[in-house]
CSV table of C-alpha atoms in Angstrom, one decimal:
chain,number,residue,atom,x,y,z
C,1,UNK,CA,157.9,143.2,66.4
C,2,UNK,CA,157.0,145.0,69.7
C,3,UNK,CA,153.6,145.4,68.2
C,4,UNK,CA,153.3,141.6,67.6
C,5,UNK,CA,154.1,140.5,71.1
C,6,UNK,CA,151.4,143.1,72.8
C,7,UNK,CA,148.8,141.2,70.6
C,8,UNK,CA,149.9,138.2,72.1
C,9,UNK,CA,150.2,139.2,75.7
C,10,UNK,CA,147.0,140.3,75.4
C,11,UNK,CA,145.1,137.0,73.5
C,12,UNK,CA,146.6,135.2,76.5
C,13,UNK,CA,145.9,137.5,79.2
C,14,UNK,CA,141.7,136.7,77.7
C,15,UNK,CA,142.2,133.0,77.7
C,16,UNK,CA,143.0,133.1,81.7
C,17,UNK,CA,139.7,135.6,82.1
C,18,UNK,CA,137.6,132.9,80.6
C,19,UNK,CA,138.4,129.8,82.8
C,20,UNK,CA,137.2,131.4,86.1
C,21,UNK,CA,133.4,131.9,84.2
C,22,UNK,CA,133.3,128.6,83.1
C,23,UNK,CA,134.2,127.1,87.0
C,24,UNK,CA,131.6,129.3,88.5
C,25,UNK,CA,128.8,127.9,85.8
C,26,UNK,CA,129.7,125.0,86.6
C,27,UNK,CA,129.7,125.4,90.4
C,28,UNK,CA,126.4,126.8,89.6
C,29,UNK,CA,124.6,124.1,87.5
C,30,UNK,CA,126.1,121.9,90.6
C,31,UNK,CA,124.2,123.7,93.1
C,32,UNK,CA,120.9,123.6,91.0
C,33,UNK,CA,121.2,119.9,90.2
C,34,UNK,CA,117.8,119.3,92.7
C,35,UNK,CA,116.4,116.1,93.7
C,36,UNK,CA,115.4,113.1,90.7
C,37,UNK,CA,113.0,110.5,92.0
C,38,UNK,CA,112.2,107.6,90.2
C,39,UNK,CA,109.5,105.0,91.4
C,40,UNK,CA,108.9,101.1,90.7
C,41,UNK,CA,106.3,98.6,92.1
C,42,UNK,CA,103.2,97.0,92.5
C,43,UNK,CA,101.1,100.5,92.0
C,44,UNK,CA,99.7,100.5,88.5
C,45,UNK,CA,99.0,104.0,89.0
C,46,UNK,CA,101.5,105.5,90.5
C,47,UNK,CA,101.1,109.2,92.1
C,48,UNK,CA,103.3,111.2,94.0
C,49,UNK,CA,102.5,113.7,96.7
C,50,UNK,CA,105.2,115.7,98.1
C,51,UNK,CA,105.7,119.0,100.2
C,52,UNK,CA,107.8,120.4,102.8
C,53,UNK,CA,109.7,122.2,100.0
C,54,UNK,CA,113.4,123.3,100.7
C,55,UNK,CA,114.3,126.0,99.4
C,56,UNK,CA,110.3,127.4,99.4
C,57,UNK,CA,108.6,128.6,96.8
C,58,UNK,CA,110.2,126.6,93.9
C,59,UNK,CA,107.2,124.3,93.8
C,60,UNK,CA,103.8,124.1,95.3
C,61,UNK,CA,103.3,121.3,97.7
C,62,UNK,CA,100.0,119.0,96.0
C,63,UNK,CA,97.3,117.9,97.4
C,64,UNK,CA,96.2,114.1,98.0
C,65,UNK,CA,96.9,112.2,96.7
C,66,UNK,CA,99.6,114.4,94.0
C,67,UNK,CA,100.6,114.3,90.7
C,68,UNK,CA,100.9,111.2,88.8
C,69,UNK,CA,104.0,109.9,87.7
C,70,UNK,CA,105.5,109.9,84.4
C,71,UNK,CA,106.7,106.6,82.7
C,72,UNK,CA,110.2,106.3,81.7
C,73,UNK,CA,112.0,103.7,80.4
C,74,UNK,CA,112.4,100.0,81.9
C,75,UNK,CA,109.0,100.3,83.7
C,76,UNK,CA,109.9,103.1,86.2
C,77,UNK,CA,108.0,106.5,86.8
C,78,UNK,CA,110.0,109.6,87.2
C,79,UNK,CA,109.9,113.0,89.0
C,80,UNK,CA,112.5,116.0,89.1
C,81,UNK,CA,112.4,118.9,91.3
C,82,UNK,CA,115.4,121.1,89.9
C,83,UNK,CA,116.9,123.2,92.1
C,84,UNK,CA,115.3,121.6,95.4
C,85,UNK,CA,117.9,120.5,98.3
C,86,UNK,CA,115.3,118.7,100.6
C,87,UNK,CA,111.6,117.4,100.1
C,88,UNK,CA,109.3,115.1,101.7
C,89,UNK,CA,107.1,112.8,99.7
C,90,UNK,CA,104.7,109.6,99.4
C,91,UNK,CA,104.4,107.6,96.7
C,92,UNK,CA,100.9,105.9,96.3
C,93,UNK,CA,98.4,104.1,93.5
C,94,UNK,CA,96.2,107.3,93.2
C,95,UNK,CA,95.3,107.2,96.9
C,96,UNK,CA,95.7,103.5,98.4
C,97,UNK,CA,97.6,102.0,98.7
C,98,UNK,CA,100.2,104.2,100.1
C,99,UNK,CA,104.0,104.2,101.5
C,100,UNK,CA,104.9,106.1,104.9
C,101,UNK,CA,106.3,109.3,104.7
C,102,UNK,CA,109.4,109.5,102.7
C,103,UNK,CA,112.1,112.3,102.5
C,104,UNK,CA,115.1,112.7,100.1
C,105,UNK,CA,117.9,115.2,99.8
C,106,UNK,CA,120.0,116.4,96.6
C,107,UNK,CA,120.5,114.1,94.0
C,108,UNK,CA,118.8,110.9,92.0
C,109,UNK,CA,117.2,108.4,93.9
C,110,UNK,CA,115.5,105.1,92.6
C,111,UNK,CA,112.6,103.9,95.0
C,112,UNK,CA,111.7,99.9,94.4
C,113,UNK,CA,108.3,99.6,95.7
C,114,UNK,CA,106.5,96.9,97.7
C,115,UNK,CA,102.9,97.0,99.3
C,116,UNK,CA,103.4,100.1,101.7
C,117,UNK,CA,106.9,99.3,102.0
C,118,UNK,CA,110.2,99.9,100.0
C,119,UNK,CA,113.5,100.1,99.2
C,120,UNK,CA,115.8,103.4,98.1
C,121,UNK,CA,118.7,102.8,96.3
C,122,UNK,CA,121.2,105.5,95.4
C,123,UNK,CA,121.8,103.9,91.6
C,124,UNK,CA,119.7,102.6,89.2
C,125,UNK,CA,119.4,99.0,91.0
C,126,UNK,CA,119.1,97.2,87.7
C,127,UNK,CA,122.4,98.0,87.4
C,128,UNK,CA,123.5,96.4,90.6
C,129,UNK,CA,124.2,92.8,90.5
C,130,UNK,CA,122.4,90.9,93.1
C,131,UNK,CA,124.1,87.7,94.9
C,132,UNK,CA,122.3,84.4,94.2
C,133,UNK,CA,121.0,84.5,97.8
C,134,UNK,CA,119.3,87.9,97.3
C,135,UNK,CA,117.8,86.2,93.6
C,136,UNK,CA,116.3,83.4,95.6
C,137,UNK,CA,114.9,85.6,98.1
C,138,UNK,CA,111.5,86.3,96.2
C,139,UNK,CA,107.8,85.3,96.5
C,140,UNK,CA,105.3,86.1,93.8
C,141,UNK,CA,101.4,84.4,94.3
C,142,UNK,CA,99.3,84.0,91.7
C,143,UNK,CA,95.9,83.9,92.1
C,144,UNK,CA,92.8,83.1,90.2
C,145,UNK,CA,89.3,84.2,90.0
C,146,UNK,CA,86.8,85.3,87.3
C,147,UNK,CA,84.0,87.1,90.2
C,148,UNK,CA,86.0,89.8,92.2
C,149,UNK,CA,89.3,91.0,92.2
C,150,UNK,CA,90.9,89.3,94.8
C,151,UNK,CA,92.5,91.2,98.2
C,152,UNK,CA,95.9,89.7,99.6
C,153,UNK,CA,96.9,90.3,103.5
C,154,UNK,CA,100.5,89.8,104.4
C,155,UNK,CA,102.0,89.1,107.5
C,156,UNK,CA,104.9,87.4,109.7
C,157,UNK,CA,107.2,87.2,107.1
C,158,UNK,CA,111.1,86.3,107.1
C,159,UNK,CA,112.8,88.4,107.9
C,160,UNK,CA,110.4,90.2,109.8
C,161,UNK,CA,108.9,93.8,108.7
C,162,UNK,CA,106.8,92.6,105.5
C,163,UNK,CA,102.7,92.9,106.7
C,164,UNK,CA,99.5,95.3,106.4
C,165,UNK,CA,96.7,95.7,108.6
C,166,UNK,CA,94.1,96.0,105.7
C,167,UNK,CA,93.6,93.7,102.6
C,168,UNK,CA,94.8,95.0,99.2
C,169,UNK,CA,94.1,94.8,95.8
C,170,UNK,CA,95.9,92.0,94.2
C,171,UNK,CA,97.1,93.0,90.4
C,172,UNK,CA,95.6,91.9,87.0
C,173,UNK,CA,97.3,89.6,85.0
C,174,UNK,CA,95.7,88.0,82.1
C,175,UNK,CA,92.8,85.5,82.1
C,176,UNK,CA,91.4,85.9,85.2
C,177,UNK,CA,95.0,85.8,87.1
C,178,UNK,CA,95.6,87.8,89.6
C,179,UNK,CA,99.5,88.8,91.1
C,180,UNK,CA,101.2,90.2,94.6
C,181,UNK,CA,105.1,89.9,94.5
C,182,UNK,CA,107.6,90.1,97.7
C,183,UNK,CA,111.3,90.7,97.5
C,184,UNK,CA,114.4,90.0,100.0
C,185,UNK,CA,112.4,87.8,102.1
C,186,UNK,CA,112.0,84.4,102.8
C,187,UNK,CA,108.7,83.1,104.0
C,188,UNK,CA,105.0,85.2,104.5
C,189,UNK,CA,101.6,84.2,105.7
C,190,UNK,CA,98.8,85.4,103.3
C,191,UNK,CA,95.1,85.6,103.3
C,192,UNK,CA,93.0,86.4,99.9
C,193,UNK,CA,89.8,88.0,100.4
C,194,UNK,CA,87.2,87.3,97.4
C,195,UNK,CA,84.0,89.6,97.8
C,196,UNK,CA,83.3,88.7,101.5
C,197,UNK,CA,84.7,85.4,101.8
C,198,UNK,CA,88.5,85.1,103.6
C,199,UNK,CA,90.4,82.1,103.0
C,200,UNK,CA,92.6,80.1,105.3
C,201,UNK,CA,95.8,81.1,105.8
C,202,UNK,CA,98.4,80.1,103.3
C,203,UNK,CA,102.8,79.8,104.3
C,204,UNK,CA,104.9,80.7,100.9
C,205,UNK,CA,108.4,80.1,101.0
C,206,UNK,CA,110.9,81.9,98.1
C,207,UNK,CA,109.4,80.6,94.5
C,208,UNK,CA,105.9,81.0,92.4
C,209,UNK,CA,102.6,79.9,94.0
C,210,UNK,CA,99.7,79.5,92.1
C,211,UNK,CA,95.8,79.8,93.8
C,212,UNK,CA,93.0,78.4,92.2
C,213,UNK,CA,89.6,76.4,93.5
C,214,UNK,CA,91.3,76.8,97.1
C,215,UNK,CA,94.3,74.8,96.3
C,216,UNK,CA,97.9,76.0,96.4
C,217,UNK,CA,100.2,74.3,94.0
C,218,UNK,CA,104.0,74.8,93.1
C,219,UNK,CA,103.1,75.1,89.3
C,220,UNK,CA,100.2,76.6,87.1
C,221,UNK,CA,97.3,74.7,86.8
C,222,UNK,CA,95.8,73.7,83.5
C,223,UNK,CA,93.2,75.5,82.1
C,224,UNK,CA,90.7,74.1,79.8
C,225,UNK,CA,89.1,75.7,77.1
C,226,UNK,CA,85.4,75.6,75.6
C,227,UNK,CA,84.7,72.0,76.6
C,228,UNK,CA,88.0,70.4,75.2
C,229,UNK,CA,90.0,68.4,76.7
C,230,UNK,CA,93.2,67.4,76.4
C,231,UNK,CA,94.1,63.8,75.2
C,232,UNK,CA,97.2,63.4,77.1
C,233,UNK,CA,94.8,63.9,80.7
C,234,UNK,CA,92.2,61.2,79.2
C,235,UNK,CA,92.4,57.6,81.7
C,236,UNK,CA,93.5,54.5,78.7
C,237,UNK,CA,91.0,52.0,78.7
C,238,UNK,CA,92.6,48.5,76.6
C,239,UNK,CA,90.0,46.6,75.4
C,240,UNK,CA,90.5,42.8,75.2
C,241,UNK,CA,90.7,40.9,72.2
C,242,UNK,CA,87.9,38.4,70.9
C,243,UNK,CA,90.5,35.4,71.3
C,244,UNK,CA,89.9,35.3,74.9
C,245,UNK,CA,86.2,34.8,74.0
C,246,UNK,CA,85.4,31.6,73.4
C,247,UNK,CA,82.2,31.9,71.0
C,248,UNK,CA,82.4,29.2,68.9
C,249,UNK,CA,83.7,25.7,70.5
C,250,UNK,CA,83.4,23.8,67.3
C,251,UNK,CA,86.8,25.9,65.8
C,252,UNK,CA,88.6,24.7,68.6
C,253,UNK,CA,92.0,23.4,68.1
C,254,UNK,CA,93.9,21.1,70.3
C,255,UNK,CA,97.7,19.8,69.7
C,256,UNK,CA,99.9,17.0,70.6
C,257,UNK,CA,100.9,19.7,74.0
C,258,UNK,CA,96.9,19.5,75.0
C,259,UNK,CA,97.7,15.6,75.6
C,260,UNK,CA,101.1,15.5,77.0
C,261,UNK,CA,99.5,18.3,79.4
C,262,UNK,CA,96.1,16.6,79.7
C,263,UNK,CA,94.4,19.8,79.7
C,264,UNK,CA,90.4,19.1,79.4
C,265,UNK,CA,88.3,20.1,76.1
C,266,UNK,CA,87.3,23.6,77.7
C,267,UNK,CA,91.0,24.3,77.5
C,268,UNK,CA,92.1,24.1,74.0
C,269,UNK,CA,95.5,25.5,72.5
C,270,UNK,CA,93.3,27.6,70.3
C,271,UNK,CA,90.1,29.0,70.9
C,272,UNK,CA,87.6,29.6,68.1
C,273,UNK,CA,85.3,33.3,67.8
């Protein structure tokens, strides 16, 4: 019996050692967690340059304009630096278009891009619900044209903060349509640059605007296709019928109403063809 109860002093005495290991590994994974950035917006080749490293010597700061991003799921583009506590990065479309300098600390960060500008969100913002205000709040211009891809400058928008100084790309949609998007904001005054030639300025409130031949509509403009039309745009042209043409006076017919109304022989009940 004495024998017994030493075995299970001991067993127990092991169970206690093992439950201070297992806190400090996890204090430990804690502490090496790092920084997770994850990128979304109108680049469609999203890099990221980054440096100012804390601590050094985990990674090597790149060069410009840094690596590019890998896709993950739900169209954003991810990048973890494990172990990091600090870091200063740019995100940019393989050179320019670019965002200012940027700078995050431990933990995972989702960056929703726009232009040079953005937004940092600690949680996946997909997951957040947005009020039906902030739903209204967004501008997307379509443009068309089959020469040049056409360059969009942005400014004085509502509220204010929204505007380059330089044209930029506009981004390929299909058949010859072109797309910028704005978010949280109300109004912007644009100007698209085809090849050399700057058109006026154009006012877009929250909604989707369509460009195309210089005119700015509400709604997408038809397209044709190889010289067909359709019917339903086609002007209706009624042609009259022959018994309003009096051809033939001899197959005129009068009635008892002709003489009670004394209408004259050019205007007979019934005409003739």
């Amino acid at each position: 019996m004495k024998s017994l109860w030493t075995i299970l002093i001991t067993t127990l005495s092991v169970l206690t050692l093992v439950n201070p290991f297992q806190k400090n590994k996890e204090n430990q994974k804690q502490n090496n967690e790092g920084i997770i950035v994850h990128y979304r917006g109108d680049y469609p080749n999203p890099h990221i340059h980054y440096w100012d490293i804390e601590p050094s010597g985990l990674y090597t700061p790149t060069g410009w304009p840094g690596e590019k991003l890998i896709k993950d799921a739900n169209d954003w583009y991810t990048k973890e630096f494990i172990g990091v506590t600090s870091i200063k990065l740019i995100f940019n479309n393989g050179g320019q278009p670019q965002t200012s300098d940027l700078s995050r600390t431990t933990g995972e960060w989702w960056y929703l891009g726009q232009g040079s500008g953005g937004k940092w969100y600690a949680q996946d913002p997909d997951t957040i619900e947005e009020t039906s205000s902030e739903e209204a709040q967004k501008i997307n211009l379509h443009v068309k044209s089959t020469l040049d891809v056409p360059k969009i400058l942005y400014y004085d928008s509502l509220p204010a903060g929204t505007k380059i100084n330089l044209p930029t790309n506009m981004f390929s949609e299909t058949n010859n349509w072109y797309r910028y998007g704005f978010h949280k904001i109300s109004s912007i005054k644009v100007k698209i640059t085809f090849g050399t030639t700057e058109t006026k300025e154009y006012y877009l409130t929250n909604g989707e605007w369509y460009l195309k031949d210089g005119i700015l509509t509400s709604f997408k403009p038809n397209e044709t296709s190889s010289g067909k039309s359709d019917f339903r745009e086609e002007t209706i042209y009624f042609l009259l019928t022959a018994r309003f043409y009096d051809g033939d006076q001899n197959n005129n017919v009068h009635c008892w109403d002709d003489r009670q109304a004394q209408n004259p022989d050019t205007d007979p009940a019934w005409r003739g063809d």
